[in-house]
PDB file of C-alpha atoms in Angstrom:
ATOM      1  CA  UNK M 272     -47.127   1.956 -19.050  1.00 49.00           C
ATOM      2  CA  UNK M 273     -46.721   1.763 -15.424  1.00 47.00           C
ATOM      3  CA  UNK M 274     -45.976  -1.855 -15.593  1.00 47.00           C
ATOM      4  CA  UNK M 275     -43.201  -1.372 -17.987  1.00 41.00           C
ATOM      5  CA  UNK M 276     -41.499   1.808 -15.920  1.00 39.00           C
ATOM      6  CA  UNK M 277     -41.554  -0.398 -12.742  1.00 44.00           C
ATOM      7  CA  UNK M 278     -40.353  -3.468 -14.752  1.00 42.00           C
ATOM      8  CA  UNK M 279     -37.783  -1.096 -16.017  1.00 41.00           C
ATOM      9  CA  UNK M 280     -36.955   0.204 -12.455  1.00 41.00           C
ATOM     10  CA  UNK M 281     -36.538  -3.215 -10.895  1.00 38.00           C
ATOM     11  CA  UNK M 282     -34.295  -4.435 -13.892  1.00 41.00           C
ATOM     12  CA  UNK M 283     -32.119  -1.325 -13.455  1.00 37.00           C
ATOM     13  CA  UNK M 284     -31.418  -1.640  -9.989  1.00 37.00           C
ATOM     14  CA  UNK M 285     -30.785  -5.329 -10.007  1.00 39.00           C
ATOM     15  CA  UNK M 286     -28.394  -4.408 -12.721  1.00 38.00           C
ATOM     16  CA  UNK M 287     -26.770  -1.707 -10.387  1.00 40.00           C
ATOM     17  CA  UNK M 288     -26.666  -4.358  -7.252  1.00 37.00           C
ATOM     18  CA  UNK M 289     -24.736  -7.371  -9.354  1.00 39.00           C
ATOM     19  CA  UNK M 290     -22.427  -4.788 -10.895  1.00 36.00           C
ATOM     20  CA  UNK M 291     -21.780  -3.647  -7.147  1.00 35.00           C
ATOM     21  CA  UNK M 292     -21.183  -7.089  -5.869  1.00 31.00           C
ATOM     22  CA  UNK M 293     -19.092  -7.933  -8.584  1.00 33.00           C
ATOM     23  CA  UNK M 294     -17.053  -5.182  -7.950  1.00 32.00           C
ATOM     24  CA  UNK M 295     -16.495  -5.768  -4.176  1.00 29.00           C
ATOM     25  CA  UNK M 296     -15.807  -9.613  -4.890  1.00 27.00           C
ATOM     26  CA  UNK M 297     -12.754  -8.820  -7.217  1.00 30.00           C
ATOM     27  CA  UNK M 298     -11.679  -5.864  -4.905  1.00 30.00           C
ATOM     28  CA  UNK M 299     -11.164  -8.795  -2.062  1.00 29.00           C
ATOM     29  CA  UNK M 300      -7.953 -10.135  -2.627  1.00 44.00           C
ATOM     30  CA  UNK M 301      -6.925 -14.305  -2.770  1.00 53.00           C
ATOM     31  CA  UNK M 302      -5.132 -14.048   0.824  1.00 58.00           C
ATOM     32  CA  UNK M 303      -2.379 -16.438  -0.156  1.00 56.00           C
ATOM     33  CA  UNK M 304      -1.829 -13.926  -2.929  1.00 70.00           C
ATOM     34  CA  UNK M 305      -1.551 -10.577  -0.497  1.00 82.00           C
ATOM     35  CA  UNK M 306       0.608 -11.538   1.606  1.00 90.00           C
ATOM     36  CA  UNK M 307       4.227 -12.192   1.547  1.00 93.00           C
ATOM     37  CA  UNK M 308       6.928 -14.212   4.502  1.00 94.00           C
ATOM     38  CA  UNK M 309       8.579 -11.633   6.880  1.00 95.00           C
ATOM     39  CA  UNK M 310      11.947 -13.162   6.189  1.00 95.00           C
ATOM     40  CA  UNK M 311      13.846 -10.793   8.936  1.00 95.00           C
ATOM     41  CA  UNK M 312      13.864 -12.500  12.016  1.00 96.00           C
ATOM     42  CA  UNK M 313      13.795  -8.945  13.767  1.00 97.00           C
ATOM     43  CA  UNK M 314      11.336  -7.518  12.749  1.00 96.00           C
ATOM     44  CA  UNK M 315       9.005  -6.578  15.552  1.00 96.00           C
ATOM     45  CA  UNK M 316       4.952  -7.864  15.815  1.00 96.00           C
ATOM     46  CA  UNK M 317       3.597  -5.170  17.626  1.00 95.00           C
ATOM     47  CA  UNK M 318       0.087  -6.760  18.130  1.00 94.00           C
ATOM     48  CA  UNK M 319       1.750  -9.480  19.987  1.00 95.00           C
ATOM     49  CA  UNK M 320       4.664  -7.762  21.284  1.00 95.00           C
ATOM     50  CA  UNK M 321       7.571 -10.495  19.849  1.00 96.00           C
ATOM     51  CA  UNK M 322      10.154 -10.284  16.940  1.00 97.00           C
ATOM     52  CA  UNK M 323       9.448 -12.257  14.297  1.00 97.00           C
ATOM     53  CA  UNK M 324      12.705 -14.868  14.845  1.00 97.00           C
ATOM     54  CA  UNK M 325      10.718 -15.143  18.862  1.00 97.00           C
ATOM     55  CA  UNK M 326       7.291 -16.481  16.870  1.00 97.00           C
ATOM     56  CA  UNK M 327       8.927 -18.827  14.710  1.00 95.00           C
ATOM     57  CA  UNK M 328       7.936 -22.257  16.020  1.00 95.00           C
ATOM     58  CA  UNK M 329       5.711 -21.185  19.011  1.00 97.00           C
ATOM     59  CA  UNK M 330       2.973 -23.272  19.585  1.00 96.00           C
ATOM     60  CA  UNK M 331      -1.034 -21.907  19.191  1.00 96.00           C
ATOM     61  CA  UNK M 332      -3.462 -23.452  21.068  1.00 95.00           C
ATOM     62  CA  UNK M 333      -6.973 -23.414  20.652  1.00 93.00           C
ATOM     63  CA  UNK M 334     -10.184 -22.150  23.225  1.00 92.00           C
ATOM     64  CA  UNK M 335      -9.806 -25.106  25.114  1.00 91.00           C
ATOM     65  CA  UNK M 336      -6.305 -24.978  25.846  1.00 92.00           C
ATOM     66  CA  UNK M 337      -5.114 -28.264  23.657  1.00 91.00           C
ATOM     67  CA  UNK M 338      -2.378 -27.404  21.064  1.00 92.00           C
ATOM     68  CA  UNK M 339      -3.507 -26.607  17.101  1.00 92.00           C
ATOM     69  CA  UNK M 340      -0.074 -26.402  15.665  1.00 92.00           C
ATOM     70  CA  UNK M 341       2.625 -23.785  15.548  1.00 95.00           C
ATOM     71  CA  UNK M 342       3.656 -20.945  13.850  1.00 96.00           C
ATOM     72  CA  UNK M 343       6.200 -21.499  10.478  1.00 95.00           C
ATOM     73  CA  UNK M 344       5.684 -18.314   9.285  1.00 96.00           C
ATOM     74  CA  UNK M 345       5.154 -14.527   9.768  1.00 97.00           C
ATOM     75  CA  UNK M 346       3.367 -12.353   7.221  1.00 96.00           C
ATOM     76  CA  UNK M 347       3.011  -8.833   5.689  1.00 95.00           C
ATOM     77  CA  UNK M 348       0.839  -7.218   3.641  1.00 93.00           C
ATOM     78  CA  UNK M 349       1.871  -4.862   0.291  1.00 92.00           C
ATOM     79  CA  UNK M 350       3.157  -2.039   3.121  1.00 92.00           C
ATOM     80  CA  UNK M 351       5.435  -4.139   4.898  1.00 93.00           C
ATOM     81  CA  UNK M 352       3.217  -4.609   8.371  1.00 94.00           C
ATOM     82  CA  UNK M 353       2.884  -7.794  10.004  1.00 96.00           C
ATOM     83  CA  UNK M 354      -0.891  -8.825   9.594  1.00 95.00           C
ATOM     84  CA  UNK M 355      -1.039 -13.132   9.881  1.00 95.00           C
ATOM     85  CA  UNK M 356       0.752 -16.178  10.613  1.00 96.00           C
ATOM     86  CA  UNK M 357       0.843 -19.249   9.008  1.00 95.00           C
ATOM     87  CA  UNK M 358      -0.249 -22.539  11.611  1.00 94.00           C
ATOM     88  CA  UNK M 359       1.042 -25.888  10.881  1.00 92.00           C
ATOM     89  CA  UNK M 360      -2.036 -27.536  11.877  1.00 90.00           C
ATOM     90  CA  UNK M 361      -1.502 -30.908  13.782  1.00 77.00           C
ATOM     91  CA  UNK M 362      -3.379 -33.858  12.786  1.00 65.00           C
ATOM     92  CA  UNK M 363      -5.178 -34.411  15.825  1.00 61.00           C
ATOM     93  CA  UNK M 364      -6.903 -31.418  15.412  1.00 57.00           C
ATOM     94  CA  UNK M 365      -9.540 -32.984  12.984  1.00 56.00           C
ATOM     95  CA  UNK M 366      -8.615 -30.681   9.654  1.00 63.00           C
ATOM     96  CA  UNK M 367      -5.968 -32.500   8.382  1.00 61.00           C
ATOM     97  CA  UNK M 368      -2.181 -31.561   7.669  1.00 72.00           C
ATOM     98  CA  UNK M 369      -2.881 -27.726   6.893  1.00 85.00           C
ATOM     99  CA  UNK M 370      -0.606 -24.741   7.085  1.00 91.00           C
ATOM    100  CA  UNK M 371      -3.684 -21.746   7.396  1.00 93.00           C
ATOM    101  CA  UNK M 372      -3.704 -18.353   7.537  1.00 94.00           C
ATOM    102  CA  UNK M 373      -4.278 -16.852  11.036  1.00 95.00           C
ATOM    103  CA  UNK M 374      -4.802 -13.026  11.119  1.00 95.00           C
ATOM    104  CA  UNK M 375      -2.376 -11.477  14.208  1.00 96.00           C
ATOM    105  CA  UNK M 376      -6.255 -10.193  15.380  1.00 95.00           C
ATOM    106  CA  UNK M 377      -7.608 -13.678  16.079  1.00 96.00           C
ATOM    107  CA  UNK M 378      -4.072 -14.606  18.523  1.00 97.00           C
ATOM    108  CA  UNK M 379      -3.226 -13.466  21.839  1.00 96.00           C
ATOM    109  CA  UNK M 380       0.368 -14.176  23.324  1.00 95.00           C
ATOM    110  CA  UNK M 381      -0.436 -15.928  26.660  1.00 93.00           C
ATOM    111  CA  UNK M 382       3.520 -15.672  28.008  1.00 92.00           C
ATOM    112  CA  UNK M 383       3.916 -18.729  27.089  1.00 93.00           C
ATOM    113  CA  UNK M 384       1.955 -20.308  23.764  1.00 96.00           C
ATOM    114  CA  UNK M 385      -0.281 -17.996  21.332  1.00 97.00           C
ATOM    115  CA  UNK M 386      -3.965 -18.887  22.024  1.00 96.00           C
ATOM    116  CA  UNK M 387      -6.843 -18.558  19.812  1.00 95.00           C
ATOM    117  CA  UNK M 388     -10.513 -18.578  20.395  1.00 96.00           C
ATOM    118  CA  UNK M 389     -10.800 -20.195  16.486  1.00 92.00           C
ATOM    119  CA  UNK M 390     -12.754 -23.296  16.769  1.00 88.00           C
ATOM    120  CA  UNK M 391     -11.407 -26.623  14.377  1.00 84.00           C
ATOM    121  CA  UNK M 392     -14.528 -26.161  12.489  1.00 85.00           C
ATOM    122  CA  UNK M 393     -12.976 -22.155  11.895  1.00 90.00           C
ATOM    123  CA  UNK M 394      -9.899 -23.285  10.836  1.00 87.00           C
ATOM    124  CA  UNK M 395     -10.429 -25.892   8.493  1.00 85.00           C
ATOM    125  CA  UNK M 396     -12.223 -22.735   6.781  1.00 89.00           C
ATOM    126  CA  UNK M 397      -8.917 -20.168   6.949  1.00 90.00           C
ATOM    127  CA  UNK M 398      -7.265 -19.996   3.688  1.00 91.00           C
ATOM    128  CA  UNK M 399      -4.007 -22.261   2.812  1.00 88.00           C
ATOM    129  CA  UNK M 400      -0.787 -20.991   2.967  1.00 90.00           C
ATOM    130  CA  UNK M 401       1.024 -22.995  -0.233  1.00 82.00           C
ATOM    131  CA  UNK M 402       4.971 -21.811  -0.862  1.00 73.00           C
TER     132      UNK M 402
END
């Protein structure tokens, strides 16, 4: 009898767990779906302190200092806030001809260039942005 309570135990909590994880998987959303271009050039980035019209086409470099791409796009989330920008990858960087996904979080404005500490392995994992 104990066999079968612990048996029955076990099953129930695995049960509990994959229902859980199932529910957190669909809960994250696809983030090429989430977001959505900032198409007014003034809209203000606060993280990094530009408009949106001053990010268009800066260049992002990577932890060494050699250039990843540039920006082509700014984008919000469902409330309207700037969260990411979309890189144009260049070739040379080893990932191929991407445009990714680059969370405001992971960029710091240098003065001059955006800079990331994302390494090319990192970014060839960052979602695709696909308009």
């Amino acid at each position: 009898m104990r066999k079968l309570l612990s048996a029955t135990a076990v099953a129930l909590v695995m049960v509990a767990a994959g229902s859980s994880l199932a529910q957190q998987s669909a809960a994250i959303p696809n983030p090429a779906n989430a977001y959505r271009e900032v198409k007014d050039d003034n809209v203000m980035v606060p993280s990094l302190k530009r408009t949106v019209g001053q990010l268009d086409d800066m260049d992002v470099m990577g932890p060494d200092g050699t250039k990843i791409g540039e920006v082509e796009e700014v984008l919000m989330d469902a409330s309207g806030q700037p969260v990411a920008v979309v890189v144009d990858v260049e070739h040379g960087v080893g990932i191929g001809d991407k445009e990714v996904i680059v969370g405001l979080d992971q960029l710091r404005d240098d003065g001059r260039a955006l800079t990331t500490a994302l390494t090319n392995a990192q970014l060839g994992t960052l979602p695709i942005w696909d308009d």
